Short mmCIF file of C-alpha atoms in Angstrom, two decimals:
data_model
loop_
_atom_site.label_atom_id
_atom_site.label_comp_id
_atom_site.label_asym_id
_atom_site.label_seq_id
_atom_site.Cartn_x
_atom_site.Cartn_y
_atom_site.Cartn_z
CA MET P 293 -58.40 -61.66 41.81
CA THR P 294 -59.85 -63.75 39.09
CA GLY P 295 -58.23 -64.30 35.72
CA ASP P 296 -60.58 -61.75 34.26
CA THR P 297 -58.70 -58.85 35.91
CA PRO P 298 -56.81 -56.81 33.30
CA LYS P 299 -53.03 -56.92 33.56
CA VAL P 300 -51.39 -53.55 34.25
CA GLU P 301 -47.73 -53.18 33.26
CA SER P 302 -45.53 -51.33 35.68
CA LEU P 303 -44.25 -47.88 34.73
CA ASN P 304 -40.85 -46.55 35.87
CA ILE P 305 -41.41 -42.79 35.85
CA ASP P 306 -38.17 -42.10 37.78
CA ARG P 307 -35.96 -43.47 35.06
CA VAL P 308 -33.99 -40.80 33.17
CA GLU P 309 -31.58 -41.49 30.34
CA GLU P 310 -28.03 -40.24 30.91
CA PRO P 311 -26.63 -37.91 28.21
CA LYS P 312 -24.36 -39.60 25.73
CA ILE P 313 -20.78 -38.25 25.34
CA SER P 314 -18.87 -38.78 22.13
CA LYS P 315 -15.41 -40.29 22.03
CA LYS P 316 -14.07 -36.98 20.71
CA GLU P 317 -15.49 -35.09 23.68
CA LEU P 318 -14.09 -37.65 26.11
CA LYS P 319 -10.62 -37.20 24.62
CA ARG P 320 -10.94 -33.43 24.91
CA LEU P 321 -11.97 -33.64 28.56
CA ALA P 322 -9.14 -36.06 29.32
CA ALA P 323 -6.59 -33.77 27.67
CA LYS P 324 -7.92 -30.79 29.61
CA ALA P 325 -7.70 -32.70 32.88
CA GLU P 326 -4.12 -33.77 32.10
CA LYS P 327 -3.19 -30.17 31.33
CA GLU P 328 -4.64 -28.96 34.62
CA LYS P 329 -2.77 -31.71 36.45
CA LYS P 330 0.57 -30.69 34.92
CA ARG P 331 -0.07 -27.03 35.70
CA ALA P 332 -0.77 -27.89 39.36
CA GLU P 333 2.40 -29.98 39.55
CA HIS P 334 4.40 -27.16 37.96
CA GLN P 335 3.15 -24.61 40.47
CA ALA P 336 3.71 -26.98 43.37
CA SER P 337 7.38 -27.35 42.38
CA GLY P 338 7.89 -23.60 42.93
CA ALA P 339 8.63 -22.74 39.25
CA PRO P 340 7.52 -19.27 38.10
CA ALA P 341 4.16 -19.13 36.38
CA LYS P 342 4.16 -18.73 32.60
CA PRO P 343 2.99 -15.21 31.60
CA PRO P 344 -0.17 -14.96 29.50
CA LYS P 345 0.21 -14.52 25.75
CA SER P 346 -1.00 -10.93 25.88
CA ALA P 347 1.80 -9.97 28.25
CA SER P 348 4.40 -11.68 26.06
CA THR P 349 3.11 -9.85 22.99
CA ALA P 350 3.20 -6.52 24.82
CA THR P 351 6.84 -7.13 25.80
CA VAL P 352 7.87 -7.81 22.22
CA SER P 353 5.96 -4.77 20.97
CA THR P 354 7.60 -2.48 23.54
CA THR P 355 11.06 -3.72 22.67
CA ALA P 356 10.51 -3.19 18.95
CA SER P 357 9.29 0.37 19.46
CA GLU P 358 12.04 1.56 21.81
CA ASP P 359 13.88 3.28 18.94
CA PRO P 360 11.52 3.95 16.01
CA ASN P 361 14.30 5.77 14.16
CA ALA P 362 16.68 2.79 14.20
CA LEU P 363 15.81 1.75 10.63
CA PHE P 364 17.12 5.05 9.24
CA GLY P 365 20.58 4.55 10.72
CA SER P 366 21.17 1.12 9.21
CA GLY P 367 20.27 -0.97 6.19
CA TRP P 368 19.45 0.36 2.74
CA LEU P 369 18.09 3.70 3.99
CA ASP P 370 21.38 4.43 5.71
CA ALA P 371 23.28 3.28 2.61
CA THR P 372 21.12 5.53 0.42
CA TYR P 373 22.07 8.58 2.46
CA LYS P 374 25.75 7.68 2.56
CA GLU P 375 25.86 7.48 -1.24
CA ARG P 376 25.12 11.20 -1.39
CA PRO P 377 25.22 12.82 2.06
CA ILE P 378 23.51 16.04 1.00
CA PRO P 379 20.61 18.01 2.59
CA VAL P 380 17.54 15.75 2.55
CA ARG P 381 14.33 16.89 0.86
CA THR P 382 11.54 14.32 0.52
CA ARG P 383 7.83 14.43 -0.26
CA PHE P 384 4.71 12.42 0.42
CA PRO P 385 2.42 12.84 -2.65
CA PRO P 386 -1.01 11.22 -2.03
CA GLU P 387 -4.01 11.65 -4.30
CA PRO P 388 -6.87 13.24 -2.34
CA ASN P 389 -9.52 10.96 -3.83
CA GLY P 390 -9.88 8.50 -0.94
CA PHE P 391 -8.78 7.63 2.57
CA LEU P 392 -5.27 6.37 3.24
CA HIS P 393 -4.42 2.67 3.71
CA ILE P 394 -1.55 0.76 5.33
CA GLY P 395 0.71 1.30 2.31
CA HIS P 396 0.35 5.06 2.71
CA ALA P 397 1.27 4.73 6.39
CA LYS P 398 4.54 3.05 5.38
CA ALA P 399 5.26 5.82 2.84
CA ILE P 400 4.59 8.47 5.49
CA MET P 401 6.95 6.81 7.96
CA VAL P 402 9.73 6.43 5.39
CA ASN P 403 9.54 9.88 3.77
CA PHE P 404 8.86 11.96 6.88
CA GLY P 405 11.00 9.77 9.14
CA PHE P 406 13.98 9.81 6.77
CA ALA P 407 13.87 13.60 6.51
CA ARG P 408 13.54 14.06 10.26
CA TYR P 409 16.37 11.64 11.05
CA TYR P 410 18.78 13.60 8.83
CA ASN P 411 17.44 17.05 9.78
CA GLY P 412 15.89 17.49 6.36
CA LYS P 413 12.55 18.68 5.02
CA CYS P 414 9.53 16.67 3.93
CA PHE P 415 6.71 18.19 1.89
CA LEU P 416 3.11 17.05 1.90
CA ARG P 417 2.23 17.45 -1.77
CA TYR P 418 -1.35 16.74 -2.75
CA ASP P 419 -1.40 15.15 -6.20
CA ASP P 420 -4.67 16.89 -7.09
CA THR P 421 -4.73 15.99 -10.78
CA ASN P 422 -8.24 14.53 -10.94
CA PRO P 423 -10.75 17.11 -9.61
CA ALA P 424 -13.73 14.89 -10.49
CA LYS P 425 -12.81 12.42 -7.70
CA GLU P 426 -11.39 14.79 -5.10
CA GLU P 427 -13.21 15.92 -1.95
CA GLU P 428 -12.28 18.25 0.89
CA LYS P 429 -12.74 15.46 3.45
CA TYR P 430 -9.87 13.53 1.85
CA PHE P 431 -7.51 16.52 2.00
CA THR P 432 -8.33 16.91 5.70
CA ALA P 433 -8.08 13.18 6.50
CA ILE P 434 -4.64 12.90 4.87
CA LYS P 435 -3.22 15.81 6.85
CA ASP P 436 -4.75 14.43 10.05
CA MET P 437 -3.15 11.02 9.42
CA VAL P 438 0.31 12.52 8.89
CA GLU P 439 0.01 14.43 12.16
CA TRP P 440 -1.43 11.40 13.99
CA LEU P 441 1.68 9.44 13.02
CA GLY P 442 3.79 12.14 14.65
CA PHE P 443 4.94 14.30 11.75
CA SER P 444 4.52 17.89 10.61
CA PRO P 445 5.02 18.76 6.92
CA TYR P 446 7.68 21.35 6.15
CA ALA P 447 5.16 22.75 3.68
CA ILE P 448 1.91 21.69 2.01
CA THR P 449 1.86 22.02 -1.77
CA TYR P 450 -0.44 21.05 -4.63
CA SER P 451 0.42 19.60 -8.04
CA SER P 452 -2.25 21.81 -9.57
CA ASP P 453 -0.15 24.85 -8.60
CA HIS P 454 2.41 23.73 -11.16
CA PHE P 455 0.19 22.66 -14.07
CA ASP P 456 1.35 25.50 -16.32
CA LYS P 457 5.01 24.81 -15.57
CA LEU P 458 4.58 21.06 -16.07
CA TYR P 459 2.80 21.63 -19.36
CA SER P 460 5.55 23.92 -20.68
CA LEU P 461 8.18 21.34 -19.71
CA ALA P 462 6.23 18.65 -21.56
CA GLU P 463 6.17 20.77 -24.74
CA LYS P 464 9.89 21.39 -24.30
CA LEU P 465 10.51 17.63 -24.24
CA ILE P 466 8.54 17.26 -27.47
CA THR P 467 10.41 20.07 -29.27
CA LYS P 468 13.70 18.44 -28.27
CA ASP P 469 12.39 15.15 -29.73
CA LYS P 470 12.59 13.53 -26.30
CA ALA P 471 8.87 12.76 -26.07
CA TYR P 472 5.95 12.00 -28.35
CA VAL P 473 2.18 11.49 -28.30
CA CYS P 474 1.11 7.87 -28.51
CA HIS P 475 -2.31 6.36 -29.27
CA CYS P 476 -1.51 2.74 -28.39
CA THR P 477 -3.80 0.73 -26.16
CA LYS P 478 -2.65 -0.46 -22.76
CA GLU P 479 -2.12 -3.96 -24.17
CA GLU P 480 -0.05 -2.66 -27.09
CA VAL P 481 2.14 -0.62 -24.78
CA ASN P 482 2.68 -3.67 -22.58
CA MET P 483 3.74 -5.82 -25.51
CA GLY P 484 6.16 -3.13 -26.68
CA ARG P 485 7.77 -3.30 -23.26
CA GLY P 486 8.49 -7.00 -23.59
CA GLY P 487 5.17 -8.52 -22.65
CA PRO P 488 3.70 -9.22 -19.20
CA ASP P 489 7.06 -10.05 -17.63
CA ASN P 490 9.06 -7.38 -19.55
CA ARG P 491 11.45 -10.09 -20.77
CA GLY P 492 10.34 -10.36 -24.35
CA GLU P 493 11.44 -8.33 -27.35
CA ARG P 494 11.21 -4.60 -26.78
CA LYS P 495 10.22 -2.48 -29.73
CA ALA P 496 9.12 1.01 -30.68
CA CYS P 497 5.44 1.70 -31.19
CA ALA P 498 4.03 3.08 -34.45
CA HIS P 499 3.95 6.64 -33.09
CA ARG P 500 7.45 6.92 -31.63
CA ASN P 501 9.04 8.44 -34.74
CA ARG P 502 6.23 10.79 -35.74
CA PRO P 503 7.36 14.36 -36.60
CA VAL P 504 7.84 16.79 -33.73
CA GLU P 505 5.21 19.21 -35.05
CA GLU P 506 2.68 16.40 -35.30
CA SER P 507 3.26 15.41 -31.67
CA LEU P 508 2.92 19.06 -30.63
CA THR P 509 -0.40 19.33 -32.45
CA GLU P 510 -1.65 16.12 -30.87
CA PHE P 511 -0.49 17.17 -27.42
CA ARG P 512 -2.34 20.47 -27.66
CA ALA P 513 -5.42 18.56 -28.75
CA MET P 514 -5.08 16.50 -25.58
CA ARG P 515 -4.85 19.72 -23.57
CA ASP P 516 -8.02 21.02 -25.18
CA GLY P 517 -9.97 17.87 -24.34
CA GLU P 518 -10.30 16.46 -27.86
CA TYR P 519 -9.42 12.95 -26.65
CA LYS P 520 -11.09 10.77 -24.07
CA SER P 521 -9.06 9.34 -21.20
CA GLY P 522 -6.70 6.64 -22.49
CA GLU P 523 -7.00 7.55 -26.17
CA ALA P 524 -3.74 9.53 -26.20
CA HIS P 525 -0.82 9.92 -23.82
CA LEU P 526 2.61 11.52 -23.76
CA ARG P 527 5.55 9.13 -23.64
CA VAL P 528 9.25 9.78 -23.08
CA LYS P 529 11.70 8.43 -25.64
CA SER P 530 13.75 6.08 -23.50
CA ALA P 531 16.43 3.82 -24.97
CA LEU P 532 14.99 0.67 -26.50
CA THR P 533 17.95 -1.65 -25.91
CA ASN P 534 19.83 -0.10 -22.98
CA PRO P 535 19.89 -2.77 -20.23
CA ASN P 536 20.07 -0.01 -17.60
CA VAL P 537 16.68 1.33 -18.65
CA GLY P 538 13.63 -0.42 -17.20
CA ASN P 539 10.66 -0.29 -19.51
CA THR P 540 10.93 0.97 -23.02
CA MET P 541 8.75 3.92 -23.86
#
């Protein structure tokens, strides 16, 4: 070959770069290997294998559910009954304007369970006071949920069945000067009850001492639909300064 021959550089086509592993990944692999080593040593020593988490959880769950009625024979529910050991009558009063949530499930268990434990009666009372938002599917779903949780209502009732009676009782409270019609806003009512934390000064609203006949007239106007929702409401005359009374009305 003469010096005029072009120089050809060698190519290494068999050369492949090895994948790079981060320090974090190396630590993870090392920890995994160490864990496997300890597990093998543990098994070789003849010690019983550790049960999987799912089995442990199942054991705890089974133990807790062995006596579902235990809470009614101890604690505050038991103390409540012992205060007045009379025939038990409870009720579960959901509004049929939506499906039940976990809070309702708790109420079902307490009300129906308490009555069953003391051989009492529990009513399923639909609080059907807002027809615009009620649907038949909600009535059905509520009853199905009660039964799914293992209970049967002593009777199924409806608040709407008692509207006339409730209305007459409300007028009776007004005539006895035990209730009045108020036009305060939600914020004004809250401030009269001592503010957001109910610890401030409690005071009567501007409508508390209106004449009985005036409250009766206003209440009948409410009945006849002359006010929009929230523009007027009936309030009981609770004590303003009695420490045993929660929120002033």
